[in-house]
Coordinates of C-alpha atoms in Angstrom, one line a residue:
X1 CA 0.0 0.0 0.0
X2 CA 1.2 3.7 -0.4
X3 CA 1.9 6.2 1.4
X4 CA -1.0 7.4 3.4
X5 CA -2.5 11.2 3.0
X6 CA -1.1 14.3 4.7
X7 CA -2.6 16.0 8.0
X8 CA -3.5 18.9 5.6
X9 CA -6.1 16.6 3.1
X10 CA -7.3 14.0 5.2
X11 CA -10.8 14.2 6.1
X12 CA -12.0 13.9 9.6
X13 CA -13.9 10.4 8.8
X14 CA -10.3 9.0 8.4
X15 CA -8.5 8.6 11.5
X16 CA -4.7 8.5 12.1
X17 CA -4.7 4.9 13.7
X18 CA -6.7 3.7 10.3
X19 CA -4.3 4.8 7.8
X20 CA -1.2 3.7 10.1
X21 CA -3.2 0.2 10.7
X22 CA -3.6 0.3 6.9
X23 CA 0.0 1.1 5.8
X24 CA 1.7 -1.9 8.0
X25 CA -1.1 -3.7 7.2
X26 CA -0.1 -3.8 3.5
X27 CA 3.9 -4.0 4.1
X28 CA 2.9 -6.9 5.7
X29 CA 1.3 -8.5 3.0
X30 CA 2.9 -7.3 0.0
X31 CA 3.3 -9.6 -2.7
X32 CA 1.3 -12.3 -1.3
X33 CA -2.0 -14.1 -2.7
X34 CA -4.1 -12.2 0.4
X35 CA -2.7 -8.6 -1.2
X36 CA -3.6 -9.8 -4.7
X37 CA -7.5 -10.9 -3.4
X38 CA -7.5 -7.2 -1.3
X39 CA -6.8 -5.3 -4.1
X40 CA -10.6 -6.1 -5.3
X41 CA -12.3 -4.3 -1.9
X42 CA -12.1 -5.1 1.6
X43 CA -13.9 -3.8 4.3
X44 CA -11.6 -2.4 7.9
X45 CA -13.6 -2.4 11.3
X46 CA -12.4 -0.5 13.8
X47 CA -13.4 -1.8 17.3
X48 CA -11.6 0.7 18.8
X49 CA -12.9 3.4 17.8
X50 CA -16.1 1.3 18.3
X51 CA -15.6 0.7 21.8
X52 CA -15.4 3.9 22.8
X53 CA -18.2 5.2 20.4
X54 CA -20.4 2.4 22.2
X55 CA -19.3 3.5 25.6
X56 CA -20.5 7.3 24.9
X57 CA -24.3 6.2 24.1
X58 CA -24.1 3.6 27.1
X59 CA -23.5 6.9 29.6
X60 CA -27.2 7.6 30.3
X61 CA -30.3 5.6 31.8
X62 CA -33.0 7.5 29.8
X63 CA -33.2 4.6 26.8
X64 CA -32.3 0.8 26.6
X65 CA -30.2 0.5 23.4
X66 CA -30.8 -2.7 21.1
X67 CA -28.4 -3.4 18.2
X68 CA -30.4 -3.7 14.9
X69 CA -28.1 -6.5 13.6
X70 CA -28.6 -6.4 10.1
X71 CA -26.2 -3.7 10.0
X72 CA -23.4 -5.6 10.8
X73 CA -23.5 -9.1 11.7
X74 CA -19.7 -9.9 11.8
X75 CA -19.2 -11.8 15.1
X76 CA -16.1 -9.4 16.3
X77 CA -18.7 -6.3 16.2
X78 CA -21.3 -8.6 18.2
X79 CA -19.0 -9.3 20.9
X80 CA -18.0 -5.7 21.0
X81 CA -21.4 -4.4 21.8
X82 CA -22.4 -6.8 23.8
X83 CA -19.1 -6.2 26.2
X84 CA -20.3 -2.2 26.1
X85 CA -23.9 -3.7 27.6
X86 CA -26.0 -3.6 24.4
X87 CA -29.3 -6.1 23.8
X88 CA -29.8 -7.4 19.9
X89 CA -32.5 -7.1 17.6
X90 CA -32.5 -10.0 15.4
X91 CA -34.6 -10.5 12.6
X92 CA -34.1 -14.2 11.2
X93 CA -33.1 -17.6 12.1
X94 CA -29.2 -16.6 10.6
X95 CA -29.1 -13.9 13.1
X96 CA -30.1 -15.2 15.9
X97 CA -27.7 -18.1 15.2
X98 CA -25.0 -15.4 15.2
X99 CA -25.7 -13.6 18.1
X100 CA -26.2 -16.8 20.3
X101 CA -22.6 -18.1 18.8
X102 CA -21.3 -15.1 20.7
X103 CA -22.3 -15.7 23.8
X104 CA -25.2 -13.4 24.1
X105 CA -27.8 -14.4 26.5
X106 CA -31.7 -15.0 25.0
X107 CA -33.0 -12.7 27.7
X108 CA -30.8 -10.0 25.6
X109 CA -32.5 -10.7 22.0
X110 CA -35.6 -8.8 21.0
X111 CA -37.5 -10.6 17.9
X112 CA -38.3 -8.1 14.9
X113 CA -38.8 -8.3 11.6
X114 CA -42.2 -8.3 9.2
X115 CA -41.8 -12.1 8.5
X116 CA -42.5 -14.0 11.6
X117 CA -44.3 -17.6 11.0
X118 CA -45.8 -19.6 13.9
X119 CA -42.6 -22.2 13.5
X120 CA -40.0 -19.6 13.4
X121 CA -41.3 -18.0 16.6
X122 CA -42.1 -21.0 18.5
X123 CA -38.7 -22.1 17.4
X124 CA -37.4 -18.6 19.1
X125 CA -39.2 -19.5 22.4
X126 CA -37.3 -23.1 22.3
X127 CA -34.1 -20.9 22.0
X128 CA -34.5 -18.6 25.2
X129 CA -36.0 -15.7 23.4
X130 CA -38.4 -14.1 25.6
X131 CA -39.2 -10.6 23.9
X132 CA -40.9 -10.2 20.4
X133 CA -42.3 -7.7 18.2
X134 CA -45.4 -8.9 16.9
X135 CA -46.6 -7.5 12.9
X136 CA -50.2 -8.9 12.6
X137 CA -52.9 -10.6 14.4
X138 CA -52.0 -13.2 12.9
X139 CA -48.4 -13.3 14.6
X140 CA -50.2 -12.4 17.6
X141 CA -52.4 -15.8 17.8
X142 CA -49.5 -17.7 16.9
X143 CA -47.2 -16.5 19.2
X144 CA -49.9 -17.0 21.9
X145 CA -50.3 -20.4 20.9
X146 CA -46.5 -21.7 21.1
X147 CA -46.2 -19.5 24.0
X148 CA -49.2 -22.2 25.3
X149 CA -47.6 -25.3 24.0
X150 CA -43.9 -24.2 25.3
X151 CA -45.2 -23.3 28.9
X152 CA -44.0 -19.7 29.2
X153 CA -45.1 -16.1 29.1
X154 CA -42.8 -13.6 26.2
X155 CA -43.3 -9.9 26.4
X156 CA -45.0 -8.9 24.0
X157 CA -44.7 -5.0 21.7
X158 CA -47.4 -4.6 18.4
X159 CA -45.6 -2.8 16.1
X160 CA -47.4 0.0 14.8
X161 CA -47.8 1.9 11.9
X162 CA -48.9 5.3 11.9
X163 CA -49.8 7.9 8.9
X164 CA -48.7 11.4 8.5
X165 CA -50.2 15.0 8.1
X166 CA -51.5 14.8 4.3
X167 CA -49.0 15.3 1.8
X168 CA -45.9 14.9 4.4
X169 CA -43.6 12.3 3.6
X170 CA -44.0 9.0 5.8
X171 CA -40.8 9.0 7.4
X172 CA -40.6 4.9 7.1
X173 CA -40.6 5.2 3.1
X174 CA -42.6 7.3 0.8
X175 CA -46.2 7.7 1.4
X176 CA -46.7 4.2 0.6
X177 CA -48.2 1.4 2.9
X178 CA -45.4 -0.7 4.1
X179 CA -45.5 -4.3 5.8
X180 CA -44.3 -3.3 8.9
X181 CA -47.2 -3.4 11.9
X182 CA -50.8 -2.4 11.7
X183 CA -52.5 0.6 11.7
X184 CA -54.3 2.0 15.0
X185 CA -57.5 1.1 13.7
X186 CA -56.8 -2.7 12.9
X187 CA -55.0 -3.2 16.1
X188 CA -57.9 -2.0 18.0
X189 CA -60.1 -5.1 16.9
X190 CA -58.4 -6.8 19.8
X191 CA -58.2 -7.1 23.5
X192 CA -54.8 -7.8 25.6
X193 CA -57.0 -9.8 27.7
X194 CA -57.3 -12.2 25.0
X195 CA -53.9 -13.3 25.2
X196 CA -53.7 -14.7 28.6
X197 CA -49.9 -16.6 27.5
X198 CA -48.8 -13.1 26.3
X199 CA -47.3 -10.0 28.5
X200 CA -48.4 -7.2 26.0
X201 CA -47.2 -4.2 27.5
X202 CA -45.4 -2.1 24.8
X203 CA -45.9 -0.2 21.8
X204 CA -43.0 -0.3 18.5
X205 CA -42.9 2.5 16.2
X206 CA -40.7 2.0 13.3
X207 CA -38.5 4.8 12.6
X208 CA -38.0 7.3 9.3
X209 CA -34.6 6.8 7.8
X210 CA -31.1 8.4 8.1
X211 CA -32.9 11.6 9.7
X212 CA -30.2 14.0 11.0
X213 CA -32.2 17.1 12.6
X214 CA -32.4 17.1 16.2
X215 CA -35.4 19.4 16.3
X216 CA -37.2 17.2 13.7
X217 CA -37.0 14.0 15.2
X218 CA -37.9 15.3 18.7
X219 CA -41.4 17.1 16.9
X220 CA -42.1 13.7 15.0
X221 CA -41.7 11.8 18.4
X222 CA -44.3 14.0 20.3
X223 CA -46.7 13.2 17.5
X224 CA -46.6 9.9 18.1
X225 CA -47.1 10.1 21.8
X226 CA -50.9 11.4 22.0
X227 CA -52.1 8.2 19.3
X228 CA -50.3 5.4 21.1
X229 CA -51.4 6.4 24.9
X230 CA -55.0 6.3 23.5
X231 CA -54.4 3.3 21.8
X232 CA -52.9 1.3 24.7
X233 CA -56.1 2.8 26.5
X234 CA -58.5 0.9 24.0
X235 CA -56.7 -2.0 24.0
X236 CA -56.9 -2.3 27.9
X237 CA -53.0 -2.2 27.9
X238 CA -50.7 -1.3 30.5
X239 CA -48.5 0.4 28.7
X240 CA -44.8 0.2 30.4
X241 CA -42.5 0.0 27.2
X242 CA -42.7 2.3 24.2
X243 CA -39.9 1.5 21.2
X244 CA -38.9 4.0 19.1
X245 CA -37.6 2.0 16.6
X246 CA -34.2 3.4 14.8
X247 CA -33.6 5.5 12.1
X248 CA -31.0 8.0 13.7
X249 CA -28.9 9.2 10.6
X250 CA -25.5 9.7 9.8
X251 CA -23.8 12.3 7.4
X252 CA -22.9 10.5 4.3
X253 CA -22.8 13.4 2.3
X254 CA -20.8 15.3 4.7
X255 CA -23.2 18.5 4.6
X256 CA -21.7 19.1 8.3
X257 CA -24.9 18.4 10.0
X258 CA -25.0 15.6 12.7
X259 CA -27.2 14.7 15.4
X260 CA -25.9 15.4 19.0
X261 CA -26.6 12.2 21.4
X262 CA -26.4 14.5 24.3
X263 CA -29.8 16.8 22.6
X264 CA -31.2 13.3 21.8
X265 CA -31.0 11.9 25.4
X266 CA -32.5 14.9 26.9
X267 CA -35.3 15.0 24.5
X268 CA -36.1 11.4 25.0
X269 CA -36.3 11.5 28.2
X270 CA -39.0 14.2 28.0
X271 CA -40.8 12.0 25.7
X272 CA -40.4 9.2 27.9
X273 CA -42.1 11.7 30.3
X274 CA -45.0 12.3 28.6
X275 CA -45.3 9.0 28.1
X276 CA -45.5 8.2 31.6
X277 CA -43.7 4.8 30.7
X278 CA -41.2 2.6 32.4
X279 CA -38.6 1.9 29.5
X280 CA -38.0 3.4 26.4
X281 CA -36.3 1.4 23.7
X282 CA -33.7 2.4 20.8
X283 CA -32.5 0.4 18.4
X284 CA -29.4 2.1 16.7
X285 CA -28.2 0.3 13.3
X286 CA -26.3 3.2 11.2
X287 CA -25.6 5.7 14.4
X288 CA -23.9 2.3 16.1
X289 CA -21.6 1.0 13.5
X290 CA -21.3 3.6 11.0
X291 CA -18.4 5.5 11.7
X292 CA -16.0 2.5 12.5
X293 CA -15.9 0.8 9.2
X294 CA -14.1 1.6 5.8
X295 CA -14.0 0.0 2.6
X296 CA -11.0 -0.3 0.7
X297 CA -10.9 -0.5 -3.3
X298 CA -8.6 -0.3 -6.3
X299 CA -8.8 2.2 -9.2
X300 CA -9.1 -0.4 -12.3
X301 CA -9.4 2.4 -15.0
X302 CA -9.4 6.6 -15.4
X303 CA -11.6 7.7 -18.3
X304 CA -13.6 11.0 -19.3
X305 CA -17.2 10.9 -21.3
X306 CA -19.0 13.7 -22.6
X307 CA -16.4 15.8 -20.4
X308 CA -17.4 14.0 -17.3
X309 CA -14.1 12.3 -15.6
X310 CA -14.8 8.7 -14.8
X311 CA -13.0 6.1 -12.4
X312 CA -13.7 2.3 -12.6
X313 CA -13.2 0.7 -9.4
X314 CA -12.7 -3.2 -8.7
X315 CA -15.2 -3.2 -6.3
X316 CA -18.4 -1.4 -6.7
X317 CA -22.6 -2.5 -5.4
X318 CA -20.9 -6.4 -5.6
X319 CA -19.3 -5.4 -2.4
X320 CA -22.1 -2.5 -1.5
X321 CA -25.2 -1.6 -2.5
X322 CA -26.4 1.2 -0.3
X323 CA -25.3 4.3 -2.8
X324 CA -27.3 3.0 -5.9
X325 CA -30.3 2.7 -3.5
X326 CA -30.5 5.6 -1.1
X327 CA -28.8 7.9 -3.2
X328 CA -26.1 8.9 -0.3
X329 CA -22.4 7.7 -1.4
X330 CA -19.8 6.6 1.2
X331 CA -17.4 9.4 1.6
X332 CA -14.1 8.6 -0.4
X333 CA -10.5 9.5 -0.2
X334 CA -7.5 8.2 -2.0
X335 CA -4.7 6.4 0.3
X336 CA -1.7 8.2 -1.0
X337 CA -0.7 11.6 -0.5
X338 CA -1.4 14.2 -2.7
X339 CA -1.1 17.8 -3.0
X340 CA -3.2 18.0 -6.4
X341 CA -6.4 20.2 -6.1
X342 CA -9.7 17.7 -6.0
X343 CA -12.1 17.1 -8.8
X344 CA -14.8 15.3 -9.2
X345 CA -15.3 12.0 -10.4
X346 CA -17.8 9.2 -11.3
X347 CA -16.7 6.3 -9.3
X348 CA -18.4 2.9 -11.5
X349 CA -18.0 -0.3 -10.1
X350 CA -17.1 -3.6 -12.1
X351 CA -20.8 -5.1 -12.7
X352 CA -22.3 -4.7 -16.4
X353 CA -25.3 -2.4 -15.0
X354 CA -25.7 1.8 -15.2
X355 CA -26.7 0.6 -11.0
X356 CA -23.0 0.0 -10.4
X357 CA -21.8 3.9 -9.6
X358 CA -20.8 4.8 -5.7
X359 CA -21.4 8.1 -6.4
X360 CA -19.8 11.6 -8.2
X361 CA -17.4 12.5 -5.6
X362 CA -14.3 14.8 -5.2
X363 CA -10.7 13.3 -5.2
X364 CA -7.5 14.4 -6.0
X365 CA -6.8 15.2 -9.6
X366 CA -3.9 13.3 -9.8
X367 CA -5.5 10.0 -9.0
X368 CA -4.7 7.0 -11.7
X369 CA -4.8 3.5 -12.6
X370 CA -3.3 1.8 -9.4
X371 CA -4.6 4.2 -6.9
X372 CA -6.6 2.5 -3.8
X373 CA -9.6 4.3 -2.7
X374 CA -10.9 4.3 0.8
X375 CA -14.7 4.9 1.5
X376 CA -15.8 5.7 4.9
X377 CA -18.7 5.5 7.3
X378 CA -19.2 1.8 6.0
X379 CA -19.7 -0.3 9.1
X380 CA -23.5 -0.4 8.5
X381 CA -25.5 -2.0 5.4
X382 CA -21.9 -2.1 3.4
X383 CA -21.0 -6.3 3.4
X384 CA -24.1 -6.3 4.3
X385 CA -26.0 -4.9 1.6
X386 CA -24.0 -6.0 -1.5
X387 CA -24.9 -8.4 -4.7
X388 CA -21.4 -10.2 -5.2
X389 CA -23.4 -13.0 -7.1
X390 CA -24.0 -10.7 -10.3
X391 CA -21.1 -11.6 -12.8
X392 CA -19.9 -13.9 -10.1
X393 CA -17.6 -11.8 -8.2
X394 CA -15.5 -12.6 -4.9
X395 CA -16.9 -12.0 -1.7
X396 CA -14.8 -9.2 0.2
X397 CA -12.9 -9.4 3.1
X398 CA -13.8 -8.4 6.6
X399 CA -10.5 -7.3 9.2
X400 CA -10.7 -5.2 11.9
X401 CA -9.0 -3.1 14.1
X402 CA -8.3 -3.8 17.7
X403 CA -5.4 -3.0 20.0
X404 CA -3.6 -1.3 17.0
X405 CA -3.8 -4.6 15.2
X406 CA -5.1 -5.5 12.1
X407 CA -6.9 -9.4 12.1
X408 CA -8.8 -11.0 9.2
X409 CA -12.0 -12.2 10.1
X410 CA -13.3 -13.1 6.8
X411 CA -10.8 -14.0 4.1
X412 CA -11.8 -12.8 0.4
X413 CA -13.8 -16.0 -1.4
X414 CA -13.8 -16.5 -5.0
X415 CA -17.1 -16.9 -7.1
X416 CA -16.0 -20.8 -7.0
X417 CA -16.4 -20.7 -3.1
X418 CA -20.0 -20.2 -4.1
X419 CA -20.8 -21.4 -7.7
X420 CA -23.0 -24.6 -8.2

């Protein structure tokens, strides 16, 4: 690897420990078969950084934080919350697996997801879970029913799903309807009472995405306050939890805004307040894991079109996805220094699809054929949102950072690792 960025250029995104973990991390490989499979993408985690992030939002006793682990399953990541006192939302059978492997107690796990058969929950309660958020009344009949057959009593939060002042945007996607919970009005064909196996005593609101306005999410969160209290009311719930679901956002686009944890905390516990409830309930993907991870990929080919500059990368949405869908590109930078003035570029990944572009970003005008790009902010939904199966591409590496060391996790896999 080259030399690493001056003090002058590198963005704040890109600590000093990274690029220093990154150059001995390459003079240690160089000229091997593991450099050679690198040079395609790899994604860095660093748990130290992590650790002490974690340790920041843990310094408060307004809100029980959950990690939503879709973001990041890796197990080194798991093991780091959980040290820093964290539960785990787990959405499928895979993640649960995971998160057990890692020593996490059930009594830790809370069951989400819009997905949830009668055999997959039931197969929960065999494993220890004890804490689910039920969709439908559907999942709510099944879940009484293996809660019957199994001999024990889960707790029990109906996830719901709330609309928005005409003509505002629905902060969980659009204005469309979406699978996750019921309406007010359906839920209210039902009585707790009905349910003796079941502790219902919480409500789940699912979050809007990426939001990154203090003011804004504390004025959406008192909205939601007034409906659920009346809704718990009619139910004949006593309502002691209320889960605000995620959604906290982080600055891809480096605009300079940025939530502050310390504004959140206060206004949460005002909400928590009015709410007159026992526990309040977070569960942090992005605003966990973001800023600890980086992705690492090499420029493959410099071109201009039409009088827009163009880099191809080896790695692209086969290693992740997230820019072509949301529209926010990773931050980049290029590894070695440079004094030349920025410019900006098309980054395209390797895939045969106009979907495969990371974004038009700024990077030194000097950058070429050979140059490795970092991305940043690509802990969350990067290896985790990817397509490496399209044009049968490897699946990336995973290392991390820890103690000033740099470990593989996951070693880069060929398309023959998967192919059938």
């Amino acid at each position: 690897m080259t030399a690493m960025l001056n003090s002058t250029t590198r963005p704040n995104w890109l600590r000093p420990a990274v690029l220093a973990a990154l150059a001995q991390h390459s003079e240690t490989l160089k000229n091997s078969v593991e450099a050679e499979q690198d040079e395609d993408g790899f994604f860095l985690y660093d748990l130290d950084y992590l650790e002490q992030h974690l340790s920041v939002l843990m310094q408060q006793e307004v809100i029980k934080l959950w990690f939503a682990v879709k973001a990041n399953p890796l197990s080194r990541v798991i093991s780091t919350l959980a040290q820093q006192g964290f539960n785990f939302d787990v959405a499928s059978q895979g993640e649960l697996t995971q998160v057990l492997a890692q020593n996490v107690q059930a009594d830790c796990i809370l069951n989400t997801g819009p997905a949830k058969s009668k055999r997959q929950m039931k197969a929960f309660l065999s494993q220890g879970v004890r804490t689910f958020v039920v969709e439908s009344l559907n999942q709510l009949q099944w879940l009484n029913e293996a809660a019957i057959e199994l001999a024990c009593q889960p707790q029990v939060l109906l996830r719901v799903q709330l609309q928005w002042q005409e003509g505002e945007k629905n902060p969980l996607g659009g204005n469309e309807v979406t699978p996750f919970g019921l309406s007010c009005q359906e839920w209210q064909t039902i009585k707790v009472s009905h349910f003796p196996a079941l502790n219902i005593n919480g409500l789940h609101i699912f979050q809007w995405g990426n939001m990154l306005c203090n003011a804004r999410m504390y004025e959406l969160w008192s909205q939601m306050v007034t409906p659920l209290l009346s809704l718990a009311e009619q139910l004949g719930m006593r309502l002691e939890v209320l889960d605000l679901g995620g959604g906290l956002g982080v600055d891809y686009l480096q605009t300079g805004q940025g939530l502050s944890w310390k504004k959140i905390v206060a206004d949460l516990a005002k909400i928590k307040a009015q709410a007159g409830v026992s526990e309040l309930w977070l569960e942090l993907g992005r605003f966990a894991v973001a800023d600890m991870g980086y992705y690492v990929t090499s420029v493959v080919d410099r071109k201009k079109n039409f009088q827009q500059q163009q880099l191809v990368l080896a790695g692209g949405i086969n290693h992740l996805i997230r820019p072509a869908i949301t529209e926010q590109p990773f931050p980049v930078a290029m590894l070695r220094e440079s004094a030349a003035s920025p410019c900006y570029f098309d980054l395209h990944g390797p895939l045969c699809t106009s979907l495969d572009k990371l974004g038009t970003l700024a990077i030194a005008s000097d950058v070429d054929v050979g140059d490795q790009l970092i991305l940043g902010l690509a802990g969350a939904y990067g290896f985790t949102e990817s397509m490496p199966f399209f044009l049968c591409h490897q699946i990336a590496a995973e290392y991390v950072l820890q103690q000033g060391k740099v470990e593989q996790v996951r070693a880069a896999e060929p398309a023959a690792w998967y192919l059938r």
